[in-house]
CSV table of C-alpha atoms and ligand atoms in Angstrom, one decimal:
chain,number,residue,atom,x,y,z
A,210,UNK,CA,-6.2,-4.5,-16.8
A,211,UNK,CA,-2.7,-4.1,-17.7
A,212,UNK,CA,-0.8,-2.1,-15.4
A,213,UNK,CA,2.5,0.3,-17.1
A,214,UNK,CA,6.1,-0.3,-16.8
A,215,UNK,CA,8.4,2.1,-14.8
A,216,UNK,CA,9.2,3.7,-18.1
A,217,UNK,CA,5.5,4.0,-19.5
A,218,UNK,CA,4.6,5.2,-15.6
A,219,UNK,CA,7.2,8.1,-15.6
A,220,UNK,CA,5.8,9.4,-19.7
A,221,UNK,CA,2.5,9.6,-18.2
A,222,UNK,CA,0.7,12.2,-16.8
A,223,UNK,CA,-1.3,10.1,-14.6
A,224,UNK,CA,0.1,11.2,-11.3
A,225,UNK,CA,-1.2,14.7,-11.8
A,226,UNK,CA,-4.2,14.8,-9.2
A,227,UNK,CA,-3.8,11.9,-8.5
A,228,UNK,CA,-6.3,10.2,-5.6
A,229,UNK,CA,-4.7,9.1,-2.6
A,230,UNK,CA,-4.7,5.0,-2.8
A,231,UNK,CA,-5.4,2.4,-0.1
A,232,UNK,CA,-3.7,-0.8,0.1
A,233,UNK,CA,-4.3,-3.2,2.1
A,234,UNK,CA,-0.8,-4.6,4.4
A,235,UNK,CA,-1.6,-8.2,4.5
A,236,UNK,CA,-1.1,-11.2,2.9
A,237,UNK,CA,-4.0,-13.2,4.4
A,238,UNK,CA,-6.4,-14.3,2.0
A,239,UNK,CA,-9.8,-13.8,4.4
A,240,UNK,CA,-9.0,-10.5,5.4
A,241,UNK,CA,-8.4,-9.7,1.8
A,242,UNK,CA,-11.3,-10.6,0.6
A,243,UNK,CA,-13.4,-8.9,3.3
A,244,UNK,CA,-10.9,-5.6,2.8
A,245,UNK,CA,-11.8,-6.2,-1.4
A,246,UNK,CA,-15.7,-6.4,-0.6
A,247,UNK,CA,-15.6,-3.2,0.1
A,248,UNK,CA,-14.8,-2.0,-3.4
A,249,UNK,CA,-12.0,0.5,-2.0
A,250,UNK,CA,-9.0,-1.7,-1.7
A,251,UNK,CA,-6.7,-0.5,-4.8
A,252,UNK,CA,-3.6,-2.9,-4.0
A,253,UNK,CA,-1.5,-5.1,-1.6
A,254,UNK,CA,2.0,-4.9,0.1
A,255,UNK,CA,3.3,-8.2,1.5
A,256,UNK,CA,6.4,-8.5,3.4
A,257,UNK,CA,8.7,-11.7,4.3
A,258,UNK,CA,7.0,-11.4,7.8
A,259,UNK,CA,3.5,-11.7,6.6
A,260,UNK,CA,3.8,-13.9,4.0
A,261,UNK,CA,5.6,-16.4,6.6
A,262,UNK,CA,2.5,-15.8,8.6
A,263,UNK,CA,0.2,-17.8,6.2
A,264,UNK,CA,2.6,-20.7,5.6
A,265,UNK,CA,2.1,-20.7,2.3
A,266,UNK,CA,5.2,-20.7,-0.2
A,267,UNK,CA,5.5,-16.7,-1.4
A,268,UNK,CA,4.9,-17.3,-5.4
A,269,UNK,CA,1.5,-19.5,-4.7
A,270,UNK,CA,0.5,-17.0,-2.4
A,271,UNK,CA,1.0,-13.9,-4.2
A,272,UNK,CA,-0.6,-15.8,-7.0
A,273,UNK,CA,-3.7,-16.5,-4.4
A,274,UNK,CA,-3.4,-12.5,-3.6
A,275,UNK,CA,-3.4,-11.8,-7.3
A,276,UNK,CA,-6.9,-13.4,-7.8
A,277,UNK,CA,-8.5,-11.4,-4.9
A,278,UNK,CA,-7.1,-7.7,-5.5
A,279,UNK,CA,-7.0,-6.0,-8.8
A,280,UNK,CA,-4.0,-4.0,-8.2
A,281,UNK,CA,-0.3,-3.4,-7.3
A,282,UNK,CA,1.2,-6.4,-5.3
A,283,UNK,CA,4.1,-6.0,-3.5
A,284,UNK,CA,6.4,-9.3,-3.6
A,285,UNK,CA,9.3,-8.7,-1.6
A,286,UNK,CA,12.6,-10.2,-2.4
A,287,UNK,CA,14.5,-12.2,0.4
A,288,UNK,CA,18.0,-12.5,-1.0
A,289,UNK,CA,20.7,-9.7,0.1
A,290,UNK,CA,23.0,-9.0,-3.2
A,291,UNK,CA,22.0,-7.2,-5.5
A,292,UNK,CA,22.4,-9.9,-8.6
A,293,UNK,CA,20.4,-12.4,-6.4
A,294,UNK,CA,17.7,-9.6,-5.8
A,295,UNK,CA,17.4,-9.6,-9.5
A,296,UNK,CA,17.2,-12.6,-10.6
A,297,UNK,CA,14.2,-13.1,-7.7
A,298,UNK,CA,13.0,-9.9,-8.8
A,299,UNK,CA,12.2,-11.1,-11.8
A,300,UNK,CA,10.8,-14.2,-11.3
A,301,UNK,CA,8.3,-12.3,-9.2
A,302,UNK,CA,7.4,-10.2,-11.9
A,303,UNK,CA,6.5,-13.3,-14.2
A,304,UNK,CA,4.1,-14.6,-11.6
A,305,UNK,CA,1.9,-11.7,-12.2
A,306,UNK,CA,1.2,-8.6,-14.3
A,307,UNK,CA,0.2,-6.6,-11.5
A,308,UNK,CA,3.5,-7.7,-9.0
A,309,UNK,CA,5.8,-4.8,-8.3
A,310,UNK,CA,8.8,-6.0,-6.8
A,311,UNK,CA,10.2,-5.1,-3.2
A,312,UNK,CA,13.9,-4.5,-2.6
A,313,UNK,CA,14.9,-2.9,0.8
A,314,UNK,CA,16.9,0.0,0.9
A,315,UNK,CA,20.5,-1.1,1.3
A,316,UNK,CA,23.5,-0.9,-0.9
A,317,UNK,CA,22.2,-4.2,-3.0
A,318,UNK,CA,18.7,-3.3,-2.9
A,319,UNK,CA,19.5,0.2,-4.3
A,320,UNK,CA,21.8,-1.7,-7.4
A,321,UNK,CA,19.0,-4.1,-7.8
A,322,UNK,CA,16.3,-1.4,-7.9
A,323,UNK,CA,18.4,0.3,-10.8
A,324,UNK,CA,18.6,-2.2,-12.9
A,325,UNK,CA,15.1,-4.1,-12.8
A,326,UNK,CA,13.3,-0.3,-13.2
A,327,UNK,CA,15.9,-0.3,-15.9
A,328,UNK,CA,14.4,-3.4,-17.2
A,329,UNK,CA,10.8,-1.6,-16.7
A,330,UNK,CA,10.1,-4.0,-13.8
A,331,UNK,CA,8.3,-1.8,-11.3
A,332,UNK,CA,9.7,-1.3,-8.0
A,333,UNK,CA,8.8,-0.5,-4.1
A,334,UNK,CA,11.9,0.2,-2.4
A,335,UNK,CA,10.8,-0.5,1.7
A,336,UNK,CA,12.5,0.2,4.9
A,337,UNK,CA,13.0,3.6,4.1
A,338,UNK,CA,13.4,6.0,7.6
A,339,UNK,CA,15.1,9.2,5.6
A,340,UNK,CA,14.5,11.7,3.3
A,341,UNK,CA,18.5,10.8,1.8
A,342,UNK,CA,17.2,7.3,1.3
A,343,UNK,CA,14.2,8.3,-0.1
A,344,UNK,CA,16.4,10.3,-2.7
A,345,UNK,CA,18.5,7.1,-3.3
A,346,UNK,CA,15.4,5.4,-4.2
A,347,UNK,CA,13.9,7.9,-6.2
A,348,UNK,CA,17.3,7.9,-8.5
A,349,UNK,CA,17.6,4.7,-9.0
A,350,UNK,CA,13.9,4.9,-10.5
A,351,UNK,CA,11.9,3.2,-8.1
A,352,UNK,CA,8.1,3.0,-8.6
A,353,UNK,CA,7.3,3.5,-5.3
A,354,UNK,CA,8.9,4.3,-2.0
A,355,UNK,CA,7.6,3.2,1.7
A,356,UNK,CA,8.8,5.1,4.4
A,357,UNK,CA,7.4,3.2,7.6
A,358,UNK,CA,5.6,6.0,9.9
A,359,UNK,CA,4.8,3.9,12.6
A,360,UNK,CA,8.2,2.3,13.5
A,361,UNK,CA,9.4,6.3,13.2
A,362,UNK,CA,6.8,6.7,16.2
A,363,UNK,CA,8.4,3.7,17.8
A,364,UNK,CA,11.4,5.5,18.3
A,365,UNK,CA,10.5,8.9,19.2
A,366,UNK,CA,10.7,10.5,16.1
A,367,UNK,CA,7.5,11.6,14.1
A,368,UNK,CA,7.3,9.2,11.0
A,369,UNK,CA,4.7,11.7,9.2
A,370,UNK,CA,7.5,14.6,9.5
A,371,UNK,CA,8.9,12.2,6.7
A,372,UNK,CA,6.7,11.6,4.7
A,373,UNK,CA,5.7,15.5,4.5
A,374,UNK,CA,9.4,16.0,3.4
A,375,UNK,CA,9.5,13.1,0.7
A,376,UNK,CA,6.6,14.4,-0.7
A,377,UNK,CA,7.9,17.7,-0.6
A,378,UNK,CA,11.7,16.8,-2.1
A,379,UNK,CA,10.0,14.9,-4.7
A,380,UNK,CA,7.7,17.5,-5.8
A,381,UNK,CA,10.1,19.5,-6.3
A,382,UNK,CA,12.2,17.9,-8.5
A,383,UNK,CA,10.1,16.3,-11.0
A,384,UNK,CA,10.2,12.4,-9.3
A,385,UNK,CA,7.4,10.0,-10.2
A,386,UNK,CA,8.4,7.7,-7.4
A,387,UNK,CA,5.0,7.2,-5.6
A,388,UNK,CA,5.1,7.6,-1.6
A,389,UNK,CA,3.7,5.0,0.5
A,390,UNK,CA,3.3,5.6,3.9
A,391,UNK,CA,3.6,2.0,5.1
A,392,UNK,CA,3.4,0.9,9.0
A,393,UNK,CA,0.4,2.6,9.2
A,394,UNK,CA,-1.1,1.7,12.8
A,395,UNK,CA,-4.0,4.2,13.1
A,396,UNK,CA,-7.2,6.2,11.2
A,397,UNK,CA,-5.1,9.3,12.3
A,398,UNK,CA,-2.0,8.2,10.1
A,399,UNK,CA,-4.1,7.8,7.2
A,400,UNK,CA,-5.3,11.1,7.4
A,401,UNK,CA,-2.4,12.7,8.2
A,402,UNK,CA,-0.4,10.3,5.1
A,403,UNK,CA,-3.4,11.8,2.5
A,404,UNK,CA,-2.8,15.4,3.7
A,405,UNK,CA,0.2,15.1,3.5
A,406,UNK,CA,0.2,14.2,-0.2
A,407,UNK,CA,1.1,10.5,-0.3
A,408,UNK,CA,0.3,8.9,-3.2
A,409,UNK,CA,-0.6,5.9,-1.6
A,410,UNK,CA,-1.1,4.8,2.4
A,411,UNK,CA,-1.0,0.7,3.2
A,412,UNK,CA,-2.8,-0.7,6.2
A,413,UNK,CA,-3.7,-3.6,8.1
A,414,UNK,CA,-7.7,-4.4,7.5
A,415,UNK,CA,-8.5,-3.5,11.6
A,416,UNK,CA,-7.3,0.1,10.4
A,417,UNK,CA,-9.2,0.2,7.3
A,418,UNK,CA,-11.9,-0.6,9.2
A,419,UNK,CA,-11.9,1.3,11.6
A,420,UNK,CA,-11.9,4.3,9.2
A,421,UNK,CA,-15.6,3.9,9.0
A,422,UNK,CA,-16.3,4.0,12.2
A,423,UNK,CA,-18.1,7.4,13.7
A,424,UNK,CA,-20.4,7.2,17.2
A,425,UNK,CA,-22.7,10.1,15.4
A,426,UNK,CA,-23.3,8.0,12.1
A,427,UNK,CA,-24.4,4.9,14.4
A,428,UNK,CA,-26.6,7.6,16.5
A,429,UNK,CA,-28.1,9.5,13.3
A,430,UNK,CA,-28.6,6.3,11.5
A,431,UNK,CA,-30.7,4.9,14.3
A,432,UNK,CA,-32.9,8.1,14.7
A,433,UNK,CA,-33.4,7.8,10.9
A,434,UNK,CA,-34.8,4.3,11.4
A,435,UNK,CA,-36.8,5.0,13.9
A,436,UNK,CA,-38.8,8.0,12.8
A,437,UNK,CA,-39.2,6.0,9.5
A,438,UNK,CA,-40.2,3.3,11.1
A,439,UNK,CA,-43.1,4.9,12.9
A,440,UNK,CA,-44.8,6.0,10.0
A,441,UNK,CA,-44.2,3.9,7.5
A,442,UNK,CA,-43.9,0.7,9.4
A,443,UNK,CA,-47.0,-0.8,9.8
A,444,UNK,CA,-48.5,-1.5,13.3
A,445,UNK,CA,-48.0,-5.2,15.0
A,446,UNK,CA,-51.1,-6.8,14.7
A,447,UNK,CA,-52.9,-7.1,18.2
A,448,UNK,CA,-53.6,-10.7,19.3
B,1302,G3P,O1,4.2,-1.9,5.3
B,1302,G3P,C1,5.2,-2.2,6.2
B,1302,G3P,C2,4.5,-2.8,7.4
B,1302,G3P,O2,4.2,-4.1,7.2
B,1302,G3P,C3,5.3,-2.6,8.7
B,1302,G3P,O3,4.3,-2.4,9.6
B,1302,G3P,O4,3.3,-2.3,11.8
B,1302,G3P,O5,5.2,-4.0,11.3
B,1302,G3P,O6,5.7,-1.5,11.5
B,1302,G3P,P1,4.7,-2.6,11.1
């Protein structure tokens, strides 16, 4: 499936009810693949930390990623000025139709963002802790923007107070940047991230997981079995 270009995402209407989107915040190919099983995994971020987890050069391994998710990949770029962050930018976006490119929100990244949404290259602008960056990213026509909620939390703050106000800003002035709630660490920040109104919310697998989990499904499930199986089970045979 081929996936639009900044220009061709900010014509369309598509954002307009838009369903919340999970992504999965890994770049290890067996978590991946159990998160894809599922059928609810709509894309990937990757950052320079994770992908130096796996060891694996970053273009052969978003490549790998490519072949397991159907989806938006974040690729993030590792070079700090802005006509550097290009030229890796779009080298990333030739590895794959469904790469989106990830600047940081600096200076550079900001220039760089501009000019490869500019170029229709889609864009997720990351290490975002303000509403005035968030604006920054939005204007220089970003694709998406990650605000990190659980790093906020780290330091006292309340990262979903953010993304509530991003969401907010945005809607009211027309922006088609997508929010991502990104260092999601808990069920509780997914929740919060959908009600909230962000587009999209990016999680390790052990939080995706644990989204499913709920002690009076296990109990009710058991019960069902039960009382099914003592009618419509047949008896051991004595002896
Ligand atoms: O999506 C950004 C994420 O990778 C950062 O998460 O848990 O390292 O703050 P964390």
């Amino acid at each position: 499936m081929a996936y639009p270009t900044s220009q061709e995402w900010y014509n369309s209407e598509e954002l307009e009810g838009a369903n919340v989107k999970f992504f999965l915040d890994t770049a290890n190919l067996d978590e991946l693949k159990k998160g894809a099983d599922w059928g609810i995994v709509d894309g990937v971020t990757t950052n320079p930390t994770l992908i130096a987890k796996e060891g694996r050069p970053l273009e052969d391994q978003i490549r790998l990623i490519c072949e397991i998710v159907d989806g938006d990949i974040s690729a993030e770029v590792v070079s700090t000025e802005a006509g550097q962050m290009v030229r890796e930018g779009r080298e990333l976006a030739r590895l794959h139709h469904n790469v989106v490119v990830k600047c940081p929100l600096t200076r550079d990244g900001i220039k760089a963002t501009s000019t490869l949404s500019k170029d229709g290259i889609r864009v997720n602008v990351t290490l975002c802790f303000s509403a005035a960056q968030a604006l920054l990213a939005a204007k220089a026509g970003a694709y998406i923007v990650s605000p990190f909620v659980g790093r906020l939390d780290d330091i006292g703050w309340t990262g979903m107070d953010l993304i509530k106000s991003i969401v907010n800003i945005y809607k009211i002035h027309g922006f088609k940047t997508q929010v991502l709630a990104a260092s999601v660490r808990s069920p509780t920040h997914v929740v919060d991230a959908a009600a909230a109104g962000a587009h999209i919310a990016t999680m390790p697998l052990k939080v995706l997981d644990m989204l499913f989990n709920h002690p009076l499904t296990d109990k009710g499930l058991d019960q069902f079995l039960k009382d099914w199986a003592k009618v419509f089970q047949e008896a051991p045979v004595a002896g």
